[in-house]
PDB file of C-alpha atoms in Angstrom:
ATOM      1  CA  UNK A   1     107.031   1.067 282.321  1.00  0.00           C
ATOM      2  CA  UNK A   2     103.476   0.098 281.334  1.00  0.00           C
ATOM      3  CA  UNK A   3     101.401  -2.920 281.850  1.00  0.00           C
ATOM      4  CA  UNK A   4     102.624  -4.349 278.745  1.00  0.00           C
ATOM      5  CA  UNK A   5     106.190  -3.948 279.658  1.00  0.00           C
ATOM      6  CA  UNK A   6     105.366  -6.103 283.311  1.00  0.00           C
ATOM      7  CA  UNK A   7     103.907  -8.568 281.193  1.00  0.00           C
ATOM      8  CA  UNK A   8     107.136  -9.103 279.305  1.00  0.00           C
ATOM      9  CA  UNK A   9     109.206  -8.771 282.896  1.00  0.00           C
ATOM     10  CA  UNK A  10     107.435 -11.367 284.385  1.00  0.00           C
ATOM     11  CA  UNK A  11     108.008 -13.939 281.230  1.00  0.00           C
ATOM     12  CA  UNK A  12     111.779 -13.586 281.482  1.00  0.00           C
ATOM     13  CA  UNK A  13     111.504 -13.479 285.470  1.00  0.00           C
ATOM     14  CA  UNK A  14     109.689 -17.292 284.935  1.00  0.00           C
ATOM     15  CA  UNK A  15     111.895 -18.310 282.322  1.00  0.00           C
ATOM     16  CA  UNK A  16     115.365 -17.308 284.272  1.00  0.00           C
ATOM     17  CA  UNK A  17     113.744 -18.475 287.730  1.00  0.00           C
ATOM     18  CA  UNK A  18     115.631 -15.246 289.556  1.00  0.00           C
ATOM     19  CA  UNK A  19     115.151 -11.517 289.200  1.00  0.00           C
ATOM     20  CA  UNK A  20     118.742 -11.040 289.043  1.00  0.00           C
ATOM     21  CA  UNK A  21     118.827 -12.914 285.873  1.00  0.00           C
ATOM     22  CA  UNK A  22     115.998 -11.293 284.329  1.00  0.00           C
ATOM     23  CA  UNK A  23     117.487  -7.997 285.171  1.00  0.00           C
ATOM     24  CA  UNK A  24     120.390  -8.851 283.275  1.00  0.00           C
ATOM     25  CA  UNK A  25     118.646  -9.873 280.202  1.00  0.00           C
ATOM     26  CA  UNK A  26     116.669  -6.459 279.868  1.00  0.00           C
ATOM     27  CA  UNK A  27     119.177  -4.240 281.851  1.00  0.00           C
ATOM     28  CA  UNK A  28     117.192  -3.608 285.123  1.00  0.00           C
ATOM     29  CA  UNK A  29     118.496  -3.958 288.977  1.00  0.00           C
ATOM     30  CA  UNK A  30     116.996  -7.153 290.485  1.00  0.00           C
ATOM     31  CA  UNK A  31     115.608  -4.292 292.914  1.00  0.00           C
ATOM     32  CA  UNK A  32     113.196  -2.311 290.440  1.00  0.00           C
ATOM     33  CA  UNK A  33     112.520  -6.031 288.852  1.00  0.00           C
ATOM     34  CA  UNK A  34     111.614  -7.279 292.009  1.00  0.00           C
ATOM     35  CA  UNK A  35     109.655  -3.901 292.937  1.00  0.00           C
ATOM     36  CA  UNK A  36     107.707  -3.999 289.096  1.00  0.00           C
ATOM     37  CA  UNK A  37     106.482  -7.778 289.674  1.00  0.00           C
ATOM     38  CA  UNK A  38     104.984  -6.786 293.507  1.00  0.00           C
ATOM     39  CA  UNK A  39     103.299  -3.734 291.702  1.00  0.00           C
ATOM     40  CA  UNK A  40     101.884  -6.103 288.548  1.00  0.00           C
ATOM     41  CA  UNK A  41     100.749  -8.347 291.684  1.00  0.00           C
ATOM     42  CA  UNK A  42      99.357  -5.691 293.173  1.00  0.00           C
ATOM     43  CA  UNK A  43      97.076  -4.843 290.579  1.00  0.00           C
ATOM     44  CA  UNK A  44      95.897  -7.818 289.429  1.00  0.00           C
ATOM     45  CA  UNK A  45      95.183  -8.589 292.984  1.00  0.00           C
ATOM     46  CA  UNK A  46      96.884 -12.159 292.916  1.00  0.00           C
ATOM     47  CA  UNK A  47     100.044 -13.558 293.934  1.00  0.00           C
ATOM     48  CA  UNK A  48     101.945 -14.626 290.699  1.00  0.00           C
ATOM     49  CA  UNK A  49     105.591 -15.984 291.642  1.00  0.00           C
ATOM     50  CA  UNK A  50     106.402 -18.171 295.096  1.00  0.00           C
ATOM     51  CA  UNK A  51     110.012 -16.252 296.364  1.00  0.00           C
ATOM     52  CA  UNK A  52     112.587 -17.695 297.950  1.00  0.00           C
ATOM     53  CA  UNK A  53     116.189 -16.887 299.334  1.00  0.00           C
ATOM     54  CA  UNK A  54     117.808 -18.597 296.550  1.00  0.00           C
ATOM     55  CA  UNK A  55     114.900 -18.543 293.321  1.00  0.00           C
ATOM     56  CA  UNK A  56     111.019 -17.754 292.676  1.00  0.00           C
ATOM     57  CA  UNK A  57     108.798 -20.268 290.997  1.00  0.00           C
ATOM     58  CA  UNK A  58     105.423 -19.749 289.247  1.00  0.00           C
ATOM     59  CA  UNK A  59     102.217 -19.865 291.903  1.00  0.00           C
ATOM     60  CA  UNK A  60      99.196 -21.178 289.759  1.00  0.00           C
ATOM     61  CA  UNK A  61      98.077 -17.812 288.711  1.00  0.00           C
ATOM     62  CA  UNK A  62     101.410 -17.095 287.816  1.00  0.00           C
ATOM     63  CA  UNK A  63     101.844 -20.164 285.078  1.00  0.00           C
ATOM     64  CA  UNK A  64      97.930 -19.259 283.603  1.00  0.00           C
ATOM     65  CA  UNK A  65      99.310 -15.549 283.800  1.00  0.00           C
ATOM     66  CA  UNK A  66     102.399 -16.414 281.525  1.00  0.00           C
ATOM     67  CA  UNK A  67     100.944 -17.491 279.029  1.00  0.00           C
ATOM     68  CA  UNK A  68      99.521 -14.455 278.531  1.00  0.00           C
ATOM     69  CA  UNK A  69     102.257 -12.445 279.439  1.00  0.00           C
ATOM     70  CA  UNK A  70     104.315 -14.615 276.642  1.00  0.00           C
ATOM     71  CA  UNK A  71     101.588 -13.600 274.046  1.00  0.00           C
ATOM     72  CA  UNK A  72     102.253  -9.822 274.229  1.00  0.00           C
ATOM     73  CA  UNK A  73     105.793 -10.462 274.179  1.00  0.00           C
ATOM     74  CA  UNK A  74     105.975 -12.321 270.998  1.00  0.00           C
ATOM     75  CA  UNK A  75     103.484  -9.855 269.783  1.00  0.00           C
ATOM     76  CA  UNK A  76     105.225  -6.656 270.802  1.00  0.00           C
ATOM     77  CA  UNK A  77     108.829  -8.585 269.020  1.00  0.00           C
ATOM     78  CA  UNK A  78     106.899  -9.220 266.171  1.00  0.00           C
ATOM     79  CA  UNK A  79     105.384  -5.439 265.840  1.00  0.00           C
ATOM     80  CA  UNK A  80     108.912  -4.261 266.624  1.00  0.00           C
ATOM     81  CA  UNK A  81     110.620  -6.691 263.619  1.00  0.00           C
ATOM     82  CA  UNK A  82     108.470  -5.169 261.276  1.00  0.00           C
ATOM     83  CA  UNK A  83     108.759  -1.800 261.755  1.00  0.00           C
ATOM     84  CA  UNK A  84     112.389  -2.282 261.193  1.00  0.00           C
ATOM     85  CA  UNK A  85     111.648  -3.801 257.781  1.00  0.00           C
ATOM     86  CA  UNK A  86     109.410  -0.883 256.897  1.00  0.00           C
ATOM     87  CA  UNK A  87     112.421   1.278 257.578  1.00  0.00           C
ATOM     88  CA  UNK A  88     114.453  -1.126 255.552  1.00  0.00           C
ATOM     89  CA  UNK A  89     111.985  -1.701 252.876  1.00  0.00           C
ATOM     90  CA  UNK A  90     108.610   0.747 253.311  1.00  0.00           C
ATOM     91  CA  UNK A  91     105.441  -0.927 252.061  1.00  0.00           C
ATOM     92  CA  UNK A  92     101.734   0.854 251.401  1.00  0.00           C
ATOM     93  CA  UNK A  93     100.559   3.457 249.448  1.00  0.00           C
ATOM     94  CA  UNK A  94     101.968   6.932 248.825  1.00  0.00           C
ATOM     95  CA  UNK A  95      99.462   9.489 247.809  1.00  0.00           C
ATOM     96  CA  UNK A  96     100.558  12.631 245.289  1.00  0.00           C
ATOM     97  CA  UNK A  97      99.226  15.614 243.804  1.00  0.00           C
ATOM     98  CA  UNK A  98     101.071  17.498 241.538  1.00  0.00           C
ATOM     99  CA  UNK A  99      99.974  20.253 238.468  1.00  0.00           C
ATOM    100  CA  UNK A 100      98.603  18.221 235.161  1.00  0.00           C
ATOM    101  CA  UNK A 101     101.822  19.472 233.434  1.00  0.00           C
ATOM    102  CA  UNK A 102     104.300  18.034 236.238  1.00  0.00           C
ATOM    103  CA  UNK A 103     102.311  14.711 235.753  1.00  0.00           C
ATOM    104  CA  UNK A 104     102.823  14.235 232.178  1.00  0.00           C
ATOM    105  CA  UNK A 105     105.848  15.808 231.902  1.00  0.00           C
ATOM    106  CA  UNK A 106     108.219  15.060 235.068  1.00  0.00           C
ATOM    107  CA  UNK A 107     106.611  12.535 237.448  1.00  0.00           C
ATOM    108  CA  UNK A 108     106.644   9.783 234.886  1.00  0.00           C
ATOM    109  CA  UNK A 109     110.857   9.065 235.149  1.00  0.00           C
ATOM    110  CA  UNK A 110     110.510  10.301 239.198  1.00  0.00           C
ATOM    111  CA  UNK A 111     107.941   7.344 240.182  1.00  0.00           C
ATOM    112  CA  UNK A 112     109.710   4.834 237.487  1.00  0.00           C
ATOM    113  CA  UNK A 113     113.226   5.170 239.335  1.00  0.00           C
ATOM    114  CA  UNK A 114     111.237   5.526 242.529  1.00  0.00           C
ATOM    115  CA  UNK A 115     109.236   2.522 242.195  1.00  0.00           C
ATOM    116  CA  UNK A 116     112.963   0.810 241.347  1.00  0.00           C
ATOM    117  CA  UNK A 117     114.128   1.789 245.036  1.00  0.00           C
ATOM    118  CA  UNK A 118     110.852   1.036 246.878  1.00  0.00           C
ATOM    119  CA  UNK A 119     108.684  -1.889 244.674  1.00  0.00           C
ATOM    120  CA  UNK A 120     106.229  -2.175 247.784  1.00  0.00           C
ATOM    121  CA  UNK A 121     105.063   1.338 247.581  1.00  0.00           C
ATOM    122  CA  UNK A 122     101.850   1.697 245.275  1.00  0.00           C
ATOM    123  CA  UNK A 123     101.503   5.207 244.325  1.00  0.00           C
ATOM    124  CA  UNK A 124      98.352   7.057 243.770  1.00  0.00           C
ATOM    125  CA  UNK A 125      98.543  10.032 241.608  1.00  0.00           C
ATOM    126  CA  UNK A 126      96.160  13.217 241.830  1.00  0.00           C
ATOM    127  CA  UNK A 127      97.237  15.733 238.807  1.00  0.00           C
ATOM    128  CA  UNK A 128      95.172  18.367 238.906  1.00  0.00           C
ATOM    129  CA  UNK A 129      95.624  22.254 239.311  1.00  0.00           C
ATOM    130  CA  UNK A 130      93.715  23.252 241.609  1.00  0.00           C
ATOM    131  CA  UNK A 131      95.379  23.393 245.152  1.00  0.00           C
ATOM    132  CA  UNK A 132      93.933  20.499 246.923  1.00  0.00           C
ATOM    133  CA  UNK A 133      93.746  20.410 251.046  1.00  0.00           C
ATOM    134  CA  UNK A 134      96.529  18.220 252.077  1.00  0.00           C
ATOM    135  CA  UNK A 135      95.365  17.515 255.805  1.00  0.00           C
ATOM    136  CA  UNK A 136      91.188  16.692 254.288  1.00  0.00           C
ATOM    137  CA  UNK A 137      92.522  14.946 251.215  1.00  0.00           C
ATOM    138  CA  UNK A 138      95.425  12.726 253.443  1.00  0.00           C
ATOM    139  CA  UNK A 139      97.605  13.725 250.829  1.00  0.00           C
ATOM    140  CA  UNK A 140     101.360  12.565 251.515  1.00  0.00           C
ATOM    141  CA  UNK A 141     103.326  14.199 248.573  1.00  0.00           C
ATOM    142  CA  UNK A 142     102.617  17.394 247.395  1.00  0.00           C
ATOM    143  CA  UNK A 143     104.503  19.062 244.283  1.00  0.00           C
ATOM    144  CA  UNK A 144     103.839  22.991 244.067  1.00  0.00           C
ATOM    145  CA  UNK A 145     105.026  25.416 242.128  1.00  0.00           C
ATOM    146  CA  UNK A 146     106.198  29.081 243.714  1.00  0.00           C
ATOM    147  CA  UNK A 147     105.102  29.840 247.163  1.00  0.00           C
ATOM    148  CA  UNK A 148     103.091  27.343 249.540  1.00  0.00           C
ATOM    149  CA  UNK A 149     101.492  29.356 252.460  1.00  0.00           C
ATOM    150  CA  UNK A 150      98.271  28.668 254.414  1.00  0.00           C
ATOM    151  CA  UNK A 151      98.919  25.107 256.085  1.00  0.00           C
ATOM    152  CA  UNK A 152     101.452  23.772 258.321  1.00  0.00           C
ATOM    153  CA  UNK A 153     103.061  21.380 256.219  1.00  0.00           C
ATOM    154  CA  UNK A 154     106.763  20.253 255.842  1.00  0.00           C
ATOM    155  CA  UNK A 155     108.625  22.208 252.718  1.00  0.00           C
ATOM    156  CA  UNK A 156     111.628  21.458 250.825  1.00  0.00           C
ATOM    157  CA  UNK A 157     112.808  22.980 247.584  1.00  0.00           C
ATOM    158  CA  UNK A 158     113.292  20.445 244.987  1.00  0.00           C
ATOM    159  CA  UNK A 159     114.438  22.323 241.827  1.00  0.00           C
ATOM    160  CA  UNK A 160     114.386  26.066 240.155  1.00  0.00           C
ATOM    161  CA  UNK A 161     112.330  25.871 236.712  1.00  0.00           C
ATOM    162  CA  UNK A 162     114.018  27.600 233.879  1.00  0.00           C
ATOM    163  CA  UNK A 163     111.115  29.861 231.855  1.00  0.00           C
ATOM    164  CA  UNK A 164     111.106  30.275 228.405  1.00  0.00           C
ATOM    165  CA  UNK A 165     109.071  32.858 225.865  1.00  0.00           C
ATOM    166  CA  UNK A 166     107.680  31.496 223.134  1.00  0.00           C
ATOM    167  CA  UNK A 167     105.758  32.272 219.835  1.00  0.00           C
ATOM    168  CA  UNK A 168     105.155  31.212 216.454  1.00  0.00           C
ATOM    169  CA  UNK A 169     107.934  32.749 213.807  1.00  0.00           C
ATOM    170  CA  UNK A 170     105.281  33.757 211.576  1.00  0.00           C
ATOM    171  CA  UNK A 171     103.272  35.496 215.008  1.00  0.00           C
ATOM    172  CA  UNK A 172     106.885  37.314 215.334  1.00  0.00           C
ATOM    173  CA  UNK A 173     107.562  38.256 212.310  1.00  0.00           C
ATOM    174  CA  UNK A 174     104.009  40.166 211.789  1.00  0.00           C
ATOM    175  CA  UNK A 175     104.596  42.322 215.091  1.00  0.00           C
ATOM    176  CA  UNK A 176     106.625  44.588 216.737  1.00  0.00           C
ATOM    177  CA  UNK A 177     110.246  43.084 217.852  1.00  0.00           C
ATOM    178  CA  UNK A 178     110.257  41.649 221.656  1.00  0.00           C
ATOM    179  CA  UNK A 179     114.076  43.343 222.173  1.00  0.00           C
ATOM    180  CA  UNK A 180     112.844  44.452 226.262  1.00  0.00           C
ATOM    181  CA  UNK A 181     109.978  43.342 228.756  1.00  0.00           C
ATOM    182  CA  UNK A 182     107.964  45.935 228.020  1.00  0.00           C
ATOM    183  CA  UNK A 183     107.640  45.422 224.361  1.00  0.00           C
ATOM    184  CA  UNK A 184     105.445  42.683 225.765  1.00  0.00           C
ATOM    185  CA  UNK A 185     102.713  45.087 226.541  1.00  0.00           C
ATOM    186  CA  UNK A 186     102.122  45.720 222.881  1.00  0.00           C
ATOM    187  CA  UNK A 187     101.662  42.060 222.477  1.00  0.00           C
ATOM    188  CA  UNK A 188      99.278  39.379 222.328  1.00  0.00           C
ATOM    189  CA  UNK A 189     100.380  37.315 225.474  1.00  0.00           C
ATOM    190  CA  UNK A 190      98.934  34.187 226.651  1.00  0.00           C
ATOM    191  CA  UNK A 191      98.602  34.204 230.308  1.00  0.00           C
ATOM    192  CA  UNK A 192      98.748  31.139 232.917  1.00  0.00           C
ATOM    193  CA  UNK A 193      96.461  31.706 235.668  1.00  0.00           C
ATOM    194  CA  UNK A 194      98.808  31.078 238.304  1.00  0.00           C
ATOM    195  CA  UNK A 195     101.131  33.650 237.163  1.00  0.00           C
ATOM    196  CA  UNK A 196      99.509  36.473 235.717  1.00  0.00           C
ATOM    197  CA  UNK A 197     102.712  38.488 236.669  1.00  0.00           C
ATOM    198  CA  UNK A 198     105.973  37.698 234.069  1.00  0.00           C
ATOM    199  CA  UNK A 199     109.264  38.702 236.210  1.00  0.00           C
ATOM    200  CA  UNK A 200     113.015  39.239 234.598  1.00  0.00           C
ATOM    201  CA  UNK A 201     116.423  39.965 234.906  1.00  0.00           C
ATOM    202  CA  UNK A 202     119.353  40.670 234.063  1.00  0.00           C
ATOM    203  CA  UNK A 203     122.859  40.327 236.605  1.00  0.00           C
ATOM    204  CA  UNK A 204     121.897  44.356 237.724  1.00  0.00           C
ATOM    205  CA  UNK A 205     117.849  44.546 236.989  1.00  0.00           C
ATOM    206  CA  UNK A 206     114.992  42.900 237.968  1.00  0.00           C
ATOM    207  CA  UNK A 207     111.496  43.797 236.080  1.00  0.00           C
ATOM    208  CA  UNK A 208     107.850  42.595 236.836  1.00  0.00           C
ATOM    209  CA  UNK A 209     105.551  43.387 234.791  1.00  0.00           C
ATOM    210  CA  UNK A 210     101.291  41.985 233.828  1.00  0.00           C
ATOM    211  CA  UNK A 211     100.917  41.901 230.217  1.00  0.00           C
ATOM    212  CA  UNK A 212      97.373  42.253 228.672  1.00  0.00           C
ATOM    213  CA  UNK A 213      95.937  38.582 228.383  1.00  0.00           C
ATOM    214  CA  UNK A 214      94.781  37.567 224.770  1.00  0.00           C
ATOM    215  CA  UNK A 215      94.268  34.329 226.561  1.00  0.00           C
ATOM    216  CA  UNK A 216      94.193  32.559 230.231  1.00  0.00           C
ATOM    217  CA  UNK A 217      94.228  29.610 231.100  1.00  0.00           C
ATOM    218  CA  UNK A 218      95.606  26.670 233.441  1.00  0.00           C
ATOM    219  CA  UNK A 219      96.603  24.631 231.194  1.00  0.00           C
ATOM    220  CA  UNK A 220     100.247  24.722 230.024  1.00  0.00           C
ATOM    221  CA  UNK A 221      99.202  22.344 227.460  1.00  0.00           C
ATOM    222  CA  UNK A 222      96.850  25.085 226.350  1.00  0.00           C
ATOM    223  CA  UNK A 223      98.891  27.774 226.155  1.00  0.00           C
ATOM    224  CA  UNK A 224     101.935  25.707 224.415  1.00  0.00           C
ATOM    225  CA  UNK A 225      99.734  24.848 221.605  1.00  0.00           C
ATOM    226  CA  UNK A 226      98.493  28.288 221.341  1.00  0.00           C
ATOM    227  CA  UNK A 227     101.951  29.694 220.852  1.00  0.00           C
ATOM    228  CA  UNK A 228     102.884  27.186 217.876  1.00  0.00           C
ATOM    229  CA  UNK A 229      99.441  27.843 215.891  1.00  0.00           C
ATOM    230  CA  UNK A 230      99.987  31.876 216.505  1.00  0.00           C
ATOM    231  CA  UNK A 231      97.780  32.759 219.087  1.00  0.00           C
ATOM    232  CA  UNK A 232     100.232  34.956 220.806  1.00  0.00           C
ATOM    233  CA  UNK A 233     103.558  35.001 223.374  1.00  0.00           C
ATOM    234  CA  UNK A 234     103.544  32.496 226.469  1.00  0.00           C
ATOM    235  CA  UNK A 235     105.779  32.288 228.983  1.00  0.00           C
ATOM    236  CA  UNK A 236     107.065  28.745 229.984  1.00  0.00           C
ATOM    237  CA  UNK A 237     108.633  26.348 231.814  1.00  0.00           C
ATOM    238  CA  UNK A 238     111.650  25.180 229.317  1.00  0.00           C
ATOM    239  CA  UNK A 239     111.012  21.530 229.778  1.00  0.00           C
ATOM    240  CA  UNK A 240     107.697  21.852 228.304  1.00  0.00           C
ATOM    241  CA  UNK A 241     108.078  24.638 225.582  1.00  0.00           C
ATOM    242  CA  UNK A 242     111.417  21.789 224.587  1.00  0.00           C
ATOM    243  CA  UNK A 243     110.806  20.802 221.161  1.00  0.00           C
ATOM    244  CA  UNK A 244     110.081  17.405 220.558  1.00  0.00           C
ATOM    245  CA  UNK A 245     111.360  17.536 216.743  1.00  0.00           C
ATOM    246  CA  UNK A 246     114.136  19.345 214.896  1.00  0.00           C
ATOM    247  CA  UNK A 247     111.206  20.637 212.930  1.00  0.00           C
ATOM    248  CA  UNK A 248     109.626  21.933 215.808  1.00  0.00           C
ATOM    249  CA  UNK A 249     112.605  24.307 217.049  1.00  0.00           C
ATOM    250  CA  UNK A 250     111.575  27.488 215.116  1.00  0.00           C
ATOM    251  CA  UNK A 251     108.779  28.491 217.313  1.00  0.00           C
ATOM    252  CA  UNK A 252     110.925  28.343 220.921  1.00  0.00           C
ATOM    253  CA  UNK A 253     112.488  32.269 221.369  1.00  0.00           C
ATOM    254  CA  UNK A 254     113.535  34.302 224.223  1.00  0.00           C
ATOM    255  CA  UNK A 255     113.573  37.624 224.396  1.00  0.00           C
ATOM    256  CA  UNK A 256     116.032  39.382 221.790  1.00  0.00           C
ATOM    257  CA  UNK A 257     117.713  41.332 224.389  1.00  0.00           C
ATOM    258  CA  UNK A 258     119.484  40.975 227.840  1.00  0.00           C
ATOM    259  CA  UNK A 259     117.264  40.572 229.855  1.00  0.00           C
ATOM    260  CA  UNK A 260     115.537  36.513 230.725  1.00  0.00           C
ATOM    261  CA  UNK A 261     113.527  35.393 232.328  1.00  0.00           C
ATOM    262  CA  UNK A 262     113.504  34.864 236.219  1.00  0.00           C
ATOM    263  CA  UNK A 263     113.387  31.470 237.395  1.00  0.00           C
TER     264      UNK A 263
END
């Protein structure tokens, strides 16, 4: 126990007149009550309670003491109350960084139902590519995509992404068929920065391969756009290569043969 904890002791010894009673309320022995209170008047260097055989009363410094020692308890029950609430009902502000794509894309429906479930959480949003220092930038939330190495921080997976290639039918139809990975290396492919290496699969085969950048760029935005006008072949995630319009479907393809890919 602490000198806070004495301070509460000695309100319910005052308010129960009898260690034993006291002891009950807080589940103590009247011994180590009775030992705390001669320690707490030990180190104040004052006599705080009169004892007798049967009860203890208040000495003068004990009753100007009390108050005191009622203060911290009401503050301490008070501190205590609302930490349950926060676990109840949190309250603040919850600071996120996540890619410009995940932003636009994904974190709008997230913090709506979120913000349904906790309405006293304001959330600041950092979208931005660049890998910002958690620990410097007090970030609470960070989204990343692939692997997260050089900090100590607290990872969970929260979802596989599903890639998609894409091009513009016309780009397609003027070049060499994209049947295997490796026709991609005779192709104009536009390149995201964090992943200059395209992986895929099949149940038996994995393949990794860097094709030649006609284009890179972090910007999925970017390289989306550049697909649909003909730039060249990008590689994905399928919830942003999704067309928005019937008339937009014609420019989403996969590769023509088994392979896909990896996630």
């Amino acid at each position: 126990m602490n000198s806070v904890d004495d301070m509460i002791l000695l309100a319910e010894v005052a308010e129960t007149g009898s260690f034993t009673q006291a002891g009950k309320r807080i589940g103590m022995p009247k011994s180590t009550v009775s030992q705390r209170i001669a320690q707490l008047e030990e180190r104040l260097g004052l006599r705080l309670l009169n004892r007798s055989i049967r009860s203890v009363s208040l000495t003068g410094s004990g009753q100007v003491y009390l108050d005191y020692c009622r203060r911290v308890r009401a503050e301490v029950s008070a501190a205590n109350t609302a930490m349950t609430n926060l676990k109840e009902q949190p309250i603040g502000t919850l600071k996120i960084t996540c890619p410009e794509v995940t932003a636009s894309h994904f974190m709008p429906g997230f913090l709506h139902g979120f913000a349904k479930k906790f309405p006293r959480i304001a959330v600041e949003l950092i979208a931005t590519n660049r890998h910002l220092n958690i620990v410097r930038e007090r970030i609470d939330f960070a989204f990343r995509v692939g692997a997260t190495t050089g900090q100590d921080l607290i990872v969970r997976r929260v979802s596989s992404i599903k890639r998609v290639l894409v091009a513009a039918p016309a780009y397609l139809k003027a070049g060499d068929p994209v049947r295997e990975p490796t026709d991609l290396l005779r192709h104009r492919c536009l390149i995201h920065d964090a992943q200059p290496e395209w992986a895929f699969s099949t149940e038996d085969t994995a393949i990794a391969l860097r094709p030649p950048a006609a284009a890179i760029s972090d910007s999925m935005g970017f390289l989306l756009q550049s697909s649909i006008v003909g730039a060249g072949i990008a590689l994905l995630p399928a919830y942003v290569a999704r067309p928005r319009s019937p008339a937009a479907a014609s420019w989403n393809c996969c590769l023509a043969g088994k392979f896909q890919p990896m996630k």
